[in-house]
mmCIF file of C-alpha atoms in Angstrom:
data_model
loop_
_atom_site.group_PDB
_atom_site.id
_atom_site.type_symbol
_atom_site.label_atom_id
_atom_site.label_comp_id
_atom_site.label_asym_id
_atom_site.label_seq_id
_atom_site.Cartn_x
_atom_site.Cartn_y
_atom_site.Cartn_z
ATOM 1 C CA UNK W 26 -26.686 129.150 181.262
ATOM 2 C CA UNK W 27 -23.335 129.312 179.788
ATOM 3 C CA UNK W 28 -22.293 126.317 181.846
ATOM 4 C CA UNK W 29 -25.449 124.330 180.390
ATOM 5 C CA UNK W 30 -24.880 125.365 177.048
ATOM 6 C CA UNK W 31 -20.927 124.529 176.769
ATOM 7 C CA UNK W 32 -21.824 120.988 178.779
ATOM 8 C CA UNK W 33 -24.442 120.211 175.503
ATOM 9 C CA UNK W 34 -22.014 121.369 173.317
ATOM 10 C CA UNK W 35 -19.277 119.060 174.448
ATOM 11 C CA UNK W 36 -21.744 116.004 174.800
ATOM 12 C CA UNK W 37 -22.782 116.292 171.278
ATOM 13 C CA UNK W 38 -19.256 116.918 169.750
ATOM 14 C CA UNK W 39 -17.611 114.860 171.542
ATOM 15 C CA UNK W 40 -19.924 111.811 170.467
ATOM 16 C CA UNK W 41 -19.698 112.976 166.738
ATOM 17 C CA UNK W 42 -15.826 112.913 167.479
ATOM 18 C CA UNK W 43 -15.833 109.429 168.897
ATOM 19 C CA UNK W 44 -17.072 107.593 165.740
ATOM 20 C CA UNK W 45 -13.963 106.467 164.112
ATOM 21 C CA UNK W 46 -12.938 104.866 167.813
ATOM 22 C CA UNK W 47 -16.654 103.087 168.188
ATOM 23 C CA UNK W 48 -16.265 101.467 164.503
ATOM 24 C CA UNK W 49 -12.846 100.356 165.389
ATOM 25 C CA UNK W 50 -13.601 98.693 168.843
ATOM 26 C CA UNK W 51 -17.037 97.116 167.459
ATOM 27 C CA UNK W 52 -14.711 95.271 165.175
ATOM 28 C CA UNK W 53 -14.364 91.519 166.011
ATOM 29 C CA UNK W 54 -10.743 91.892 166.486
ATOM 30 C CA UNK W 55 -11.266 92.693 169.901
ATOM 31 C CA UNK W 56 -12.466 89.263 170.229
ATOM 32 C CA UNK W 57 -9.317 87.854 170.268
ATOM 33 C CA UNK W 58 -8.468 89.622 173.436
ATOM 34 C CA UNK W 59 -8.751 88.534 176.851
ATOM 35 C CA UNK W 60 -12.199 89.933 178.595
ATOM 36 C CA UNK W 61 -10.796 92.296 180.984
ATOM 37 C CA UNK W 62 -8.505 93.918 178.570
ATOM 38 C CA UNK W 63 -10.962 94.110 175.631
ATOM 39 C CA UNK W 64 -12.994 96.343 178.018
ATOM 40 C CA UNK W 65 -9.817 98.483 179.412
ATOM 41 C CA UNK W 66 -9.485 99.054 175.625
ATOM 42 C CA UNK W 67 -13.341 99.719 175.165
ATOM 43 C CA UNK W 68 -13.816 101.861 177.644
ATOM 44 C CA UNK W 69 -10.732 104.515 177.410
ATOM 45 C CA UNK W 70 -12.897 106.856 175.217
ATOM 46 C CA UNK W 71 -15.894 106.562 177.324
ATOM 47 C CA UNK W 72 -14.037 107.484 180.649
ATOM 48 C CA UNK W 73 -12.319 110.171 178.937
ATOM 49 C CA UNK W 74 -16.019 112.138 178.227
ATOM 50 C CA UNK W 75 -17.602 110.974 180.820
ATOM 51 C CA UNK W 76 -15.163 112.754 183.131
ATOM 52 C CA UNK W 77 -14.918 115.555 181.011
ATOM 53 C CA UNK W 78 -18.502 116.003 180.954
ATOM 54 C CA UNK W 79 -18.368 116.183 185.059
ATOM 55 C CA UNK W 80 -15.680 118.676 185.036
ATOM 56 C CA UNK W 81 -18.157 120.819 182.460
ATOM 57 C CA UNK W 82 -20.436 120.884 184.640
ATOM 58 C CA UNK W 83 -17.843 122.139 187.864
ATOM 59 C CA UNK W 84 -18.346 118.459 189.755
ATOM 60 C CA UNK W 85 -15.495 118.288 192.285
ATOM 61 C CA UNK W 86 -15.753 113.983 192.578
ATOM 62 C CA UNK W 87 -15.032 112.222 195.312
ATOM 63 C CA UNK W 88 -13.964 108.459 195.612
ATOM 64 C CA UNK W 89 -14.227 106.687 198.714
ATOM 65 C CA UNK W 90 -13.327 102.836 199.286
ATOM 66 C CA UNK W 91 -11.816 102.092 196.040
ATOM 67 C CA UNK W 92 -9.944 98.970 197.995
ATOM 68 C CA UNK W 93 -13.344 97.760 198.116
ATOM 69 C CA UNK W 94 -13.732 97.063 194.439
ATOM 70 C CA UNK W 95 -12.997 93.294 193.626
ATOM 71 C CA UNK W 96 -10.887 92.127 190.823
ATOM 72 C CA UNK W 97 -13.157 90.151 188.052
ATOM 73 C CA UNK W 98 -16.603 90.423 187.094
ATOM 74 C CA UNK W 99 -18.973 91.887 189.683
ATOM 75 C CA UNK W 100 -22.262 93.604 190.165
ATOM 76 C CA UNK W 101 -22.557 97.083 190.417
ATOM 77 C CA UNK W 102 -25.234 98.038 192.679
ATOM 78 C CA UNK W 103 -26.010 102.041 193.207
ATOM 79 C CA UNK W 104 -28.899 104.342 194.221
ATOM 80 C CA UNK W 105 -29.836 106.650 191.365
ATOM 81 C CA UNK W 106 -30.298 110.262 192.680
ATOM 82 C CA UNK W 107 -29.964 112.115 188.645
ATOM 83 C CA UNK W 108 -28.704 112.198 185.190
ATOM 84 C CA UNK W 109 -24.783 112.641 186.385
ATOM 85 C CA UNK W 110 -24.849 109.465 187.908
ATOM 86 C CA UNK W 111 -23.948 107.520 184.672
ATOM 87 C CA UNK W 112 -20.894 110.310 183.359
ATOM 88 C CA UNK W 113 -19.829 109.959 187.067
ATOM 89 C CA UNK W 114 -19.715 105.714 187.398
ATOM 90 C CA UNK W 115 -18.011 105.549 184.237
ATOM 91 C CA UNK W 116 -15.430 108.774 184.740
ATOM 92 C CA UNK W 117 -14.471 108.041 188.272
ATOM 93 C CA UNK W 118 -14.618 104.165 188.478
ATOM 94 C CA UNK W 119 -11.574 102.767 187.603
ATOM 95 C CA UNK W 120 -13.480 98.971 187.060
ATOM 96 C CA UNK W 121 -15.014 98.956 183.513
ATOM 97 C CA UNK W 122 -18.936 98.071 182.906
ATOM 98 C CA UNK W 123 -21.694 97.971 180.849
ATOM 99 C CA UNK W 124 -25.811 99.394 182.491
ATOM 100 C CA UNK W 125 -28.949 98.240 182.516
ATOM 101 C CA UNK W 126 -30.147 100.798 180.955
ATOM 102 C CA UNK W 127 -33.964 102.071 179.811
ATOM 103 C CA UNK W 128 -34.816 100.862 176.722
ATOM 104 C CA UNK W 129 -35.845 104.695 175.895
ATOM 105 C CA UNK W 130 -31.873 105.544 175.714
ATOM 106 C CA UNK W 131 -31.528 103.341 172.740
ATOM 107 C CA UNK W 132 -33.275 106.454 170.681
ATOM 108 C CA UNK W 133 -30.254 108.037 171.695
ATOM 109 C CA UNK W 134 -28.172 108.231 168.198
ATOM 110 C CA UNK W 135 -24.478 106.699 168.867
ATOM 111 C CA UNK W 136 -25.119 107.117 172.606
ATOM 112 C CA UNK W 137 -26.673 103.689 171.837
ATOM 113 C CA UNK W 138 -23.718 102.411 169.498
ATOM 114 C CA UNK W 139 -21.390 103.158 172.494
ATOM 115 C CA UNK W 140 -23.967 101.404 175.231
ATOM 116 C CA UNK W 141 -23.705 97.902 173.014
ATOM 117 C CA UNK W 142 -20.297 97.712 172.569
ATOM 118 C CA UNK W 143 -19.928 98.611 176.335
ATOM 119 C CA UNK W 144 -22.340 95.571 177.051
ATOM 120 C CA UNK W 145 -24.769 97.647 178.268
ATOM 121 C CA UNK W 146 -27.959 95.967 178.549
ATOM 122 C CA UNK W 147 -31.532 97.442 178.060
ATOM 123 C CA UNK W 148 -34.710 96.824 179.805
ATOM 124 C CA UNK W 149 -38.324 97.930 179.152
ATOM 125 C CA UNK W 150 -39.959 97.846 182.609
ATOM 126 C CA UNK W 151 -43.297 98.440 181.271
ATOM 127 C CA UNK W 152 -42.815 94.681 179.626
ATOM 128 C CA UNK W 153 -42.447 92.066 182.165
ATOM 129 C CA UNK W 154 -41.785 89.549 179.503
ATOM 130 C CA UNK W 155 -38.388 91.838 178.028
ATOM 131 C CA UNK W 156 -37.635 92.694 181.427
ATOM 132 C CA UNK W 157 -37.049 88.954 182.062
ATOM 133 C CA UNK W 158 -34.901 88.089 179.137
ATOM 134 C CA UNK W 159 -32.963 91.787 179.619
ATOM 135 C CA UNK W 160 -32.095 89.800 183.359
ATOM 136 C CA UNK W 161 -31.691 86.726 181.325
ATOM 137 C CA UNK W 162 -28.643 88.732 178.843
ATOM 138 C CA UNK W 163 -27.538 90.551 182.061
ATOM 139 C CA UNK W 164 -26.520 86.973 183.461
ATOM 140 C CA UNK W 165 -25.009 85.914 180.266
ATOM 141 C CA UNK W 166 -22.779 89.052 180.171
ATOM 142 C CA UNK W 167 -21.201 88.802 183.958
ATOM 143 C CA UNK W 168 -21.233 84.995 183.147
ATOM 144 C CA UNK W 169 -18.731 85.638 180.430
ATOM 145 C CA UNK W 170 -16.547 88.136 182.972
ATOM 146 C CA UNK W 171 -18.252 91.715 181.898
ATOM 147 C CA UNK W 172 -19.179 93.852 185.394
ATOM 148 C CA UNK W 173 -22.521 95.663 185.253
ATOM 149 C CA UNK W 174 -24.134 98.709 186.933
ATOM 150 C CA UNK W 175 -27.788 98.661 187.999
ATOM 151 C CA UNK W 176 -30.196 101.152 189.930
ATOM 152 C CA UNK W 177 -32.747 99.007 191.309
ATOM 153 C CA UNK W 178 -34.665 101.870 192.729
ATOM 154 C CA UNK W 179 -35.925 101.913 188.801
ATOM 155 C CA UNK W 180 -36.290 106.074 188.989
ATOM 156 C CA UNK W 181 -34.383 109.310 190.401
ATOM 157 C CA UNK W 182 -34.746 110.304 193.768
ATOM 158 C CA UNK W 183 -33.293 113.422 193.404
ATOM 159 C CA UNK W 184 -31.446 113.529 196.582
ATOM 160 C CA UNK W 185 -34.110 112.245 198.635
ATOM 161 C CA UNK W 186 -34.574 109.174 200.405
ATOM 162 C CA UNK W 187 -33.188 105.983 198.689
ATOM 163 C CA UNK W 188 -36.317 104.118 197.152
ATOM 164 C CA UNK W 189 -36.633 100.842 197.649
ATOM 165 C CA UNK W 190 -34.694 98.363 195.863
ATOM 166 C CA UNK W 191 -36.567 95.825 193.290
ATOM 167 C CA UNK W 192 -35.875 91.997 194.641
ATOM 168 C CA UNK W 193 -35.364 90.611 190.806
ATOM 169 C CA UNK W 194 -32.345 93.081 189.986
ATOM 170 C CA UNK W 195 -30.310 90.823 192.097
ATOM 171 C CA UNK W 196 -30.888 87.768 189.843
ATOM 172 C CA UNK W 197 -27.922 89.434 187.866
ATOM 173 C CA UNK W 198 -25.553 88.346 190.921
ATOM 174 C CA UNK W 199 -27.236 85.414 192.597
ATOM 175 C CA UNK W 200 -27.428 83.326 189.401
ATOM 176 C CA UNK W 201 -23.795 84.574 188.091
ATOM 177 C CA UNK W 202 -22.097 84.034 191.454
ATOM 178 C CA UNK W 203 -20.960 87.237 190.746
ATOM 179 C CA UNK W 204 -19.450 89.834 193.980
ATOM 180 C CA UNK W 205 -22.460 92.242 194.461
ATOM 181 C CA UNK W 206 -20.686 95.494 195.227
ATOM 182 C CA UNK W 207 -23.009 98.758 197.176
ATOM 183 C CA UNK W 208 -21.853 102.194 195.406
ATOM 184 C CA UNK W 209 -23.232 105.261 197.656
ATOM 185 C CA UNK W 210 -23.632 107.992 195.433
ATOM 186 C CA UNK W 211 -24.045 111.057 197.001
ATOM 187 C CA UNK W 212 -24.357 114.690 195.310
ATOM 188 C CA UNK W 213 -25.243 114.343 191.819
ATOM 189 C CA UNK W 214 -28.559 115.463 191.627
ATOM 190 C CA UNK W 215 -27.317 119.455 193.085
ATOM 191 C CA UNK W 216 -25.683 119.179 189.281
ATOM 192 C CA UNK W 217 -28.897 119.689 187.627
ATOM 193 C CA UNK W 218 -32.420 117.954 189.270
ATOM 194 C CA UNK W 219 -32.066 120.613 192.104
ATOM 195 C CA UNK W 220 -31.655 123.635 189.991
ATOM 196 C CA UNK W 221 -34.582 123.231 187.324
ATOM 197 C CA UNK W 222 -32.252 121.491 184.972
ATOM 198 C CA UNK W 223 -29.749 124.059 184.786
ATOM 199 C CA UNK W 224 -26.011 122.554 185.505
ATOM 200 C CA UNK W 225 -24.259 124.229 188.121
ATOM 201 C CA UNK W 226 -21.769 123.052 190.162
ATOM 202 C CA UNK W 227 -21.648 120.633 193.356
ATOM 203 C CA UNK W 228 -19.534 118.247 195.597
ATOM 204 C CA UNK W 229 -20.277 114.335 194.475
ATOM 205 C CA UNK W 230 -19.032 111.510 196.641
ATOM 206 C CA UNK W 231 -18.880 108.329 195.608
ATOM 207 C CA UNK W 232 -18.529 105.406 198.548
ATOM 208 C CA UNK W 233 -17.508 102.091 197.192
ATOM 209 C CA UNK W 234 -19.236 99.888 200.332
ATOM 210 C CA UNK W 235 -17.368 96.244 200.910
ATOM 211 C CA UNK W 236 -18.592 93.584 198.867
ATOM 212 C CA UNK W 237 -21.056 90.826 199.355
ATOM 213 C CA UNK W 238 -19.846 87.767 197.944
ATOM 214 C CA UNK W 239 -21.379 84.458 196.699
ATOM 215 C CA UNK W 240 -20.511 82.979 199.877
ATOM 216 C CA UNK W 241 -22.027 85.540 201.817
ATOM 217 C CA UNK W 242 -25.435 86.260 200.233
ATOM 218 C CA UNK W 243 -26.116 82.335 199.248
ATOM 219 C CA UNK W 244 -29.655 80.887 200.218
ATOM 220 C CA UNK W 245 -30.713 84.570 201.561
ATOM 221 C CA UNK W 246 -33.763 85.005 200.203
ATOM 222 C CA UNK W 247 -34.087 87.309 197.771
ATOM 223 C CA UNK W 248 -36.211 90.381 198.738
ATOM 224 C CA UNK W 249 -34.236 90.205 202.032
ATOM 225 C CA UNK W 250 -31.027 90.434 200.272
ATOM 226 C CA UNK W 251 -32.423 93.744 198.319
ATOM 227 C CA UNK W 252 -33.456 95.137 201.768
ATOM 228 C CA UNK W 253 -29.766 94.855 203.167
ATOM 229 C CA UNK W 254 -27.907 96.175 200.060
ATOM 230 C CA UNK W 255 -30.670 99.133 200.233
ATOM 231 C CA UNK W 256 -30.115 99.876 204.052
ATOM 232 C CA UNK W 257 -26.608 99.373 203.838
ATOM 233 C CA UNK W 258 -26.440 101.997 200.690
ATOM 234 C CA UNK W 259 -29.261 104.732 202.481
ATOM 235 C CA UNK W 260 -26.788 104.259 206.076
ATOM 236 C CA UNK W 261 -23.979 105.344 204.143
ATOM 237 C CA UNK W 262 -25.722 108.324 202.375
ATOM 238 C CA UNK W 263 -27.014 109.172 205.800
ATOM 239 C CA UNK W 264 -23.312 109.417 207.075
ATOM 240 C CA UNK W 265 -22.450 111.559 204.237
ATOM 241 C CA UNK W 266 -24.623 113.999 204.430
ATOM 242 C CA UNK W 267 -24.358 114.372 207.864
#
């Protein structure tokens, strides 16, 4: 309980903390920068809670494959066990990037501040018409050399079987020509979905799988291509469990 209440505690603080930094990087000064560096600068703050957060909690993280992460502006694409997968992506992986998030986390007060200047993108799944143009923007932003993370399972699984993986979420690569790069996450939902919400702490492994690039995946159609980042992903969780 104490553990739970000090992680809250932190999350909220820290965010109330962090407003002088998100005013001063949503200035258009940035601008002026190159891409990758505006986001090194963007995302220092970010990292820095997001990794705090996981130590809060008592997650011992894990990196594996880190050689497999390509320079430049690539797609991000992980299973989604719980709620520390986010704090652990951003904490642990070195690359910066903006989500596609739920459109439900924009109710989230600064949270949401931090998600736009992050490029974060937000989708409403229940609208197929948003959904579309959220792909649309997701394009745009890896176009213009942001990376992006997305969980095409759409929900949790709670450390159970990887779900399968939604065709369309891979739009964001094929019509970017963007790397599409398999993160294995392994672990995070023994931080809280597997103890009635109540942090406690866990092993998390994170396996950074080699990536596919435009070469490789080109003319594969497009449900198959889902189907082989999803096996490859669920193979390696297999192995790590094991």
């Amino acid at each position: 309980m104490l553990r739970t209440a000090g992680f809250f505690m932190y999350f909220f603080a820290y965010l109330l903390y962090s407003i002088p930094t998100l005013r001063r990087v949503g200035k258009d000064t940035l601008q002026q920068l190159p891409v990758e560096e505006r986001d090194e600068i963007i995302h220092i703050l970010p990292k820095k809670w997001a990794s705090t957060l996981v130590k809060i909690a008592g997650g011992k993280v894990r990196v594996i494959g880190e050689h497999n992460l390509p320079k430049g502006p690539v797609l991000i694409v992980a299973n989604h066990e719980g709620n520390f997968d986010t704090p652990v992506l951003i904490g642990y992986i070195k690359k910066p990037f903006g989500f596609i998030s739920k459109v439900e986390v924009k109710k989230i007060p600064i949270v949401s501040k931090w998600m736009e200047v992050m490029n974060c993108v937000f989708m409403d799944r229940s609208d197929r018409r948003q959904s579309i143009q959220a792909i649309r923007m997701g394009i745009e932003k890896l176009k213009n050399g942001h990376s992006l993370v997305i969980f095409p399972e759409g929900t949790r699984s709670i450390g159970g079987p990887v779900g399968p993986f939604k065709a369309g979420s891979l739009r964001l690569a094929t019509d970017s020509k963007v790397p599409i790069v398999p993160i294995a996450i392994y672990g995070t939902a023994s931080l809280m979905e597997k103890n009635g919400g109540w942090i406690k702490p866990g092993q998390v492994t994170l396996s950074i799988l080699p990536a596919s690039t435009p070469v490789q995946y080109e003319g594969k159609d497009s449900k198959a291509l889902a189907n082989e980042i999803q096996e490859r992903i669920a193979t390696e969780i297999e192995k790590l469990s094991a």
